Amino acid sequence: GQSLEQPSEVTAVEGAIVQINCTYQTSGFYGLSWYQQHDGGAPTFLSYNALDGLEETGRFSSFLSRSDSYGYLLLQELQMKDSASYFCACRTGGGNKLTFGTGTQLKVEL
Amino acid sequence: DTGVSQDPRHKITKRGQNVTFRCDPISEHNRLYWYRQTLGQGPEFLTYFQNEAQLEKSRLLSDRFSAERPKGSFSTLEIQRTEQGDSAMYLCASSSGTGGSYNEQFFGPGTRLTVL
Protein backbone atom coordinates (compact mmCIF):
# COMPACT_ATOMS: atom_id res chain seq x y z
CA GLY A 1 0.00 0.00 0.00
CA GLN A 2 0.86 3.64 0.07
CA SER A 3 1.39 5.72 3.18
CA LEU A 4 2.59 9.18 4.11
CA GLU A 5 3.57 10.15 7.62
CA GLN A 6 3.51 13.68 9.03
CA PRO A 7 3.52 15.07 12.56
CA SER A 8 -0.04 15.59 13.72
CA GLU A 9 0.49 19.01 15.23
CA VAL A 10 3.09 21.77 15.30
CA THR A 11 2.98 25.02 17.29
CA ALA A 12 5.14 28.06 16.60
CA VAL A 13 5.15 31.79 17.30
CA GLU A 14 4.49 34.55 14.84
CA GLY A 15 7.59 35.50 12.89
CA ALA A 16 9.31 32.17 13.46
CA ILE A 17 10.33 29.46 10.99
CA VAL A 18 8.73 26.02 11.06
CA GLN A 19 9.47 22.82 9.15
CA ILE A 20 6.85 20.14 8.53
CA ASN A 21 8.30 16.77 7.59
CA CYS A 22 6.78 14.08 5.42
CA THR A 23 8.02 10.55 4.83
CA TYR A 24 6.32 8.37 2.27
CA GLN A 25 6.09 4.81 1.06
CA THR A 26 4.53 4.48 -2.34
CA SER A 27 4.88 2.79 -5.68
CA GLY A 28 4.98 4.64 -8.97
CA PHE A 29 6.14 7.87 -7.36
CA TYR A 30 6.15 10.95 -9.59
CA GLY A 31 6.44 13.81 -7.12
CA LEU A 32 5.45 15.35 -3.79
CA SER A 33 2.89 18.12 -3.40
CA TRP A 34 1.92 20.26 -0.44
CA TYR A 35 -1.55 21.64 0.22
CA GLN A 36 -2.90 24.03 2.83
CA GLN A 37 -6.39 23.70 4.24
CA HIS A 38 -8.03 26.15 6.65
CA ASP A 39 -10.84 24.90 8.85
CA GLY A 40 -13.96 24.53 6.76
CA GLY A 41 -12.10 25.40 3.57
CA ALA A 42 -10.89 23.60 0.50
CA PRO A 43 -7.29 22.40 0.10
CA THR A 44 -5.18 24.89 -1.82
CA PHE A 45 -1.97 24.08 -3.66
CA LEU A 46 1.33 25.31 -2.23
CA SER A 47 4.12 23.52 -4.07
CA TYR A 48 5.24 20.50 -6.06
CA ASN A 49 8.64 18.77 -6.17
CA ALA A 50 9.44 16.22 -8.84
CA LEU A 51 13.21 16.34 -8.47
CA ASP A 52 15.52 16.36 -5.47
CA GLY A 53 16.22 19.74 -3.99
CA LEU A 54 14.61 22.88 -2.68
CA GLU A 55 11.81 24.85 -4.38
CA GLU A 56 11.15 28.33 -3.05
CA THR A 57 7.93 30.29 -3.44
CA GLY A 58 7.82 33.42 -1.34
CA ARG A 59 7.72 32.56 2.37
CA PHE A 60 7.20 28.87 1.62
CA SER A 61 9.85 26.39 0.47
CA SER A 62 9.57 22.68 -0.18
CA PHE A 63 12.28 20.06 -0.28
CA LEU A 64 12.41 16.54 -1.67
CA SER A 65 14.87 13.68 -1.35
CA ARG A 66 13.70 10.78 -3.51
CA SER A 67 16.42 8.46 -2.24
CA ASP A 68 15.23 8.98 1.34
CA SER A 69 11.50 9.07 0.46
CA TYR A 70 11.38 12.28 2.44
CA GLY A 71 10.28 15.83 1.99
CA TYR A 72 9.50 18.89 4.03
CA LEU A 73 7.66 22.16 3.87
CA LEU A 74 9.40 25.19 5.33
CA LEU A 75 7.36 28.19 6.35
CA GLN A 76 9.22 31.40 7.16
CA GLU A 77 8.11 34.62 8.82
CA LEU A 78 5.05 32.90 10.20
CA GLN A 79 1.83 34.86 10.29
CA MET A 80 -1.38 34.16 12.20
CA LYS A 81 -3.11 33.42 8.90
CA ASP A 82 -0.75 30.46 8.39
CA SER A 83 -2.63 28.57 11.10
CA ALA A 84 -4.12 25.71 9.10
CA SER A 85 -3.66 22.04 8.26
CA TYR A 86 -0.87 21.16 5.87
CA PHE A 87 -0.93 17.98 3.81
CA CYS A 88 1.81 16.34 1.84
CA ALA A 89 0.56 14.30 -1.09
CA CYS A 90 2.28 11.89 -3.44
CA ARG A 91 1.53 12.08 -7.11
CA THR A 92 1.39 8.55 -8.50
CA GLY A 93 0.66 7.59 -12.07
CA GLY A 94 0.41 9.68 -15.17
CA GLY A 95 -3.04 10.95 -14.28
CA ASN A 96 -1.86 13.06 -11.39
CA LYS A 97 -3.74 11.01 -8.79
CA LEU A 98 -2.82 12.24 -5.30
CA THR A 99 -2.43 10.17 -2.14
CA PHE A 100 -2.59 12.46 0.87
CA GLY A 101 -1.01 12.20 4.29
CA THR A 102 -3.08 12.64 7.44
CA GLY A 103 -2.04 16.25 7.75
CA THR A 104 -0.21 18.50 10.20
CA GLN A 105 -2.18 21.07 12.11
CA LEU A 106 -0.08 24.22 12.46
CA LYS A 107 -0.94 26.67 15.22
CA VAL A 108 0.70 30.07 15.10
CA GLU A 109 0.67 31.95 18.38
CA LEU A 110 1.48 35.54 19.26
CA ASP B 1 -12.32 31.90 -13.96
CA THR B 2 -14.85 31.24 -11.23
CA GLY B 3 -13.07 28.23 -9.76
CA VAL B 4 -14.46 24.78 -9.06
CA SER B 5 -18.02 24.74 -7.81
CA GLN B 6 -19.96 21.96 -6.11
CA ASP B 7 -23.63 21.50 -5.41
CA PRO B 8 -25.14 21.05 -2.92
CA ARG B 9 -22.83 22.30 -0.20
CA HIS B 10 -24.63 20.27 2.44
CA LYS B 11 -26.78 17.16 2.21
CA ILE B 12 -28.55 15.34 5.01
CA THR B 13 -30.15 12.04 4.13
CA LYS B 14 -31.49 8.95 5.77
CA ARG B 15 -29.71 5.63 5.59
CA GLY B 16 -30.70 3.71 2.49
CA GLN B 17 -31.47 6.75 0.35
CA ASN B 18 -29.63 7.65 -2.85
CA VAL B 19 -27.80 10.96 -3.21
CA THR B 20 -26.18 12.71 -6.15
CA PHE B 21 -23.60 15.48 -6.07
CA ARG B 22 -22.52 17.75 -8.89
CA CYS B 23 -19.14 19.28 -9.66
CA ASP B 24 -18.39 22.00 -12.21
CA PRO B 25 -14.64 22.22 -12.83
CA ILE B 26 -12.66 25.17 -14.13
CA SER B 27 -13.79 25.43 -17.72
CA GLU B 28 -10.53 24.72 -19.54
CA HIS B 29 -9.49 21.84 -17.27
CA ASN B 30 -9.74 18.40 -18.82
CA ARG B 31 -8.97 16.42 -15.67
CA LEU B 32 -11.45 16.00 -12.84
CA TYR B 33 -11.04 14.17 -9.55
CA TRP B 34 -13.30 13.12 -6.70
CA TYR B 35 -11.97 12.76 -3.16
CA ARG B 36 -13.58 12.00 0.18
CA GLN B 37 -12.38 13.55 3.44
CA THR B 38 -13.36 12.65 6.97
CA LEU B 39 -12.58 14.70 10.06
CA GLY B 40 -8.89 14.78 10.92
CA GLN B 41 -7.84 12.93 7.78
CA GLY B 42 -6.45 13.92 4.42
CA PRO B 43 -8.51 13.69 1.28
CA GLU B 44 -8.86 10.12 -0.03
CA PHE B 45 -8.87 9.55 -3.79
CA LEU B 46 -12.08 8.12 -5.21
CA THR B 47 -11.94 8.44 -8.99
CA TYR B 48 -10.48 10.44 -11.87
CA PHE B 49 -11.64 11.54 -15.32
CA GLN B 50 -9.74 12.80 -18.31
CA ASN B 51 -12.34 14.51 -20.44
CA GLU B 52 -15.32 12.14 -20.39
CA ALA B 53 -13.30 8.97 -19.77
CA GLN B 54 -13.14 7.56 -16.25
CA LEU B 55 -9.52 6.40 -16.12
CA GLU B 56 -9.11 5.29 -12.54
CA LYS B 57 -11.31 4.25 -9.65
CA SER B 58 -10.18 3.53 -6.11
CA ARG B 59 -10.31 -0.10 -5.02
CA LEU B 60 -11.85 1.20 -1.81
CA LEU B 61 -14.87 2.47 -3.72
CA SER B 62 -17.81 0.11 -3.38
CA ASP B 63 -20.28 -0.67 -6.14
CA ARG B 64 -22.71 1.73 -4.49
CA PHE B 65 -20.63 4.64 -5.79
CA SER B 66 -20.74 5.73 -9.40
CA ALA B 67 -19.43 8.80 -11.16
CA GLU B 68 -20.00 10.24 -14.61
CA ARG B 69 -18.70 13.07 -16.71
CA PRO B 70 -20.90 12.74 -19.77
CA LYS B 71 -19.69 15.66 -21.87
CA GLY B 72 -16.27 16.13 -20.41
CA SER B 73 -17.41 19.17 -18.46
CA PHE B 74 -19.40 18.79 -15.21
CA SER B 75 -19.38 15.55 -13.25
CA THR B 76 -21.81 13.80 -10.94
CA LEU B 77 -21.10 11.42 -8.08
CA GLU B 78 -23.95 9.17 -6.98
CA ILE B 79 -24.09 7.11 -3.83
CA GLN B 80 -26.79 4.46 -3.71
CA ARG B 81 -28.24 2.97 -0.53
CA THR B 82 -26.28 5.34 1.68
CA GLU B 83 -24.76 4.08 4.93
CA GLN B 84 -23.71 6.03 8.00
CA GLY B 85 -20.09 5.36 7.09
CA ASP B 86 -20.58 7.42 3.94
CA SER B 87 -20.83 10.58 6.03
CA ALA B 88 -17.91 12.75 4.94
CA MET B 89 -16.93 15.78 2.90
CA TYR B 90 -16.86 14.97 -0.81
CA LEU B 91 -14.35 17.11 -2.65
CA CYS B 92 -14.02 17.68 -6.36
CA ALA B 93 -10.85 18.97 -7.97
CA SER B 94 -9.77 19.78 -11.50
CA SER B 95 -6.48 20.29 -13.24
CA SER B 96 -5.11 21.21 -16.62
CA GLY B 97 -3.39 18.53 -18.66
CA THR B 98 -0.76 20.92 -19.90
CA GLY B 99 1.08 24.05 -18.96
CA GLY B 100 2.59 25.33 -15.77
CA SER B 101 -0.32 24.31 -13.59
CA TYR B 102 -0.17 20.67 -14.69
CA ASN B 103 0.70 19.49 -11.21
CA GLU B 104 -1.73 21.75 -9.37
CA GLN B 105 -5.19 20.53 -8.50
CA PHE B 106 -7.85 23.13 -7.81
CA PHE B 107 -10.36 22.02 -5.22
CA GLY B 108 -13.98 22.98 -4.87
CA PRO B 109 -15.61 23.84 -1.53
CA GLY B 110 -16.95 20.32 -1.11
CA THR B 111 -20.30 18.73 -0.35
CA ARG B 112 -20.77 17.69 3.26
CA LEU B 113 -22.87 14.55 3.47
CA THR B 114 -24.52 13.47 6.70
CA VAL B 115 -26.26 10.10 6.73
CA LEU B 116 -28.66 9.66 9.64
Short mmCIF file of N, CA, C and O in Angstrom, two decimals, chain B residues 11-20 64 78-87 113-116:
data_model
loop_
_atom_site.label_atom_id
_atom_site.label_comp_id
_atom_site.label_asym_id
_atom_site.label_seq_id
_atom_site.Cartn_x
_atom_site.Cartn_y
_atom_site.Cartn_z
N LYS B 11 -25.71 18.10 2.49
CA LYS B 11 -26.78 17.16 2.21
C LYS B 11 -26.97 16.27 3.42
O LYS B 11 -26.02 15.65 3.90
N ILE B 12 -28.19 16.24 3.93
CA ILE B 12 -28.55 15.34 5.01
C ILE B 12 -29.54 14.33 4.46
O ILE B 12 -30.54 14.72 3.83
N THR B 13 -29.28 13.07 4.67
CA THR B 13 -30.15 12.04 4.13
C THR B 13 -30.30 10.91 5.13
O THR B 13 -29.53 10.81 6.09
N LYS B 14 -31.29 10.11 4.92
CA LYS B 14 -31.49 8.95 5.77
C LYS B 14 -30.80 7.74 5.17
O LYS B 14 -30.70 7.61 3.93
N ARG B 15 -30.37 6.87 6.02
CA ARG B 15 -29.71 5.63 5.59
C ARG B 15 -30.59 4.89 4.58
O ARG B 15 -31.79 4.76 4.78
N GLY B 16 -29.97 4.45 3.50
CA GLY B 16 -30.70 3.71 2.49
C GLY B 16 -31.14 4.54 1.30
O GLY B 16 -31.51 3.99 0.26
N GLN B 17 -31.09 5.87 1.45
CA GLN B 17 -31.47 6.75 0.35
C GLN B 17 -30.31 6.93 -0.63
O GLN B 17 -29.15 6.70 -0.29
N ASN B 18 -30.65 7.34 -1.84
CA ASN B 18 -29.63 7.65 -2.85
C ASN B 18 -29.39 9.15 -2.87
O ASN B 18 -30.30 9.94 -2.66
N VAL B 19 -28.13 9.54 -3.10
CA VAL B 19 -27.80 10.96 -3.21
C VAL B 19 -26.91 11.16 -4.44
O VAL B 19 -26.19 10.26 -4.84
N THR B 20 -27.00 12.36 -4.99
CA THR B 20 -26.18 12.71 -6.15
C THR B 20 -25.59 14.09 -5.93
O THR B 20 -26.29 15.03 -5.53
N ARG B 64 -21.63 0.78 -4.73
CA ARG B 64 -22.71 1.73 -4.49
C ARG B 64 -22.36 3.13 -5.02
O ARG B 64 -23.23 3.98 -5.13
N GLU B 78 -22.75 9.71 -7.59
CA GLU B 78 -23.95 9.17 -6.98
C GLU B 78 -23.58 8.10 -5.98
O GLU B 78 -22.71 7.26 -6.25
N ILE B 79 -24.24 8.16 -4.83
CA ILE B 79 -24.09 7.11 -3.83
C ILE B 79 -25.46 6.46 -3.65
O ILE B 79 -26.43 7.14 -3.31
N GLN B 80 -25.54 5.18 -3.88
CA GLN B 80 -26.79 4.46 -3.71
C GLN B 80 -26.82 3.79 -2.34
O GLN B 80 -25.78 3.41 -1.81
N ARG B 81 -28.03 3.67 -1.80
CA ARG B 81 -28.24 2.97 -0.53
C ARG B 81 -27.22 3.44 0.51
O ARG B 81 -26.43 2.67 1.04
N THR B 82 -27.27 4.74 0.80
CA THR B 82 -26.28 5.34 1.68
C THR B 82 -26.21 4.64 3.04
O THR B 82 -27.23 4.13 3.56
N GLU B 83 -25.02 4.65 3.60
CA GLU B 83 -24.76 4.08 4.93
C GLU B 83 -24.16 5.18 5.79
O GLU B 83 -23.62 6.17 5.28
N GLN B 84 -24.24 5.00 7.11
CA GLN B 84 -23.71 6.03 8.00
C GLN B 84 -22.23 6.25 7.78
O GLN B 84 -21.72 7.36 7.93
N GLY B 85 -21.52 5.23 7.38
CA GLY B 85 -20.09 5.36 7.09
C GLY B 85 -19.78 6.21 5.88
O GLY B 85 -18.61 6.55 5.65
N ASP B 86 -20.80 6.54 5.10
CA ASP B 86 -20.58 7.42 3.94
C ASP B 86 -20.52 8.88 4.34
O ASP B 86 -20.18 9.74 3.51
N SER B 87 -20.87 9.20 5.57
CA SER B 87 -20.83 10.58 6.03
C SER B 87 -19.41 11.12 5.94
O SER B 87 -18.48 10.54 6.50
N LEU B 113 -21.77 15.52 3.39
CA LEU B 113 -22.87 14.55 3.47
C LEU B 113 -22.99 14.02 4.89
O LEU B 113 -22.00 13.58 5.48
N THR B 114 -24.21 14.07 5.41
CA THR B 114 -24.52 13.47 6.70
C THR B 114 -25.60 12.42 6.49
O THR B 114 -26.68 12.74 5.96
N VAL B 115 -25.29 11.19 6.88
CA VAL B 115 -26.26 10.10 6.73
C VAL B 115 -26.77 9.73 8.13
O VAL B 115 -25.99 9.36 9.01
N LEU B 116 -28.07 9.91 8.32
CA LEU B 116 -28.66 9.66 9.64
C LEU B 116 -29.09 8.20 9.81
O LEU B 116 -29.36 7.51 8.82
#
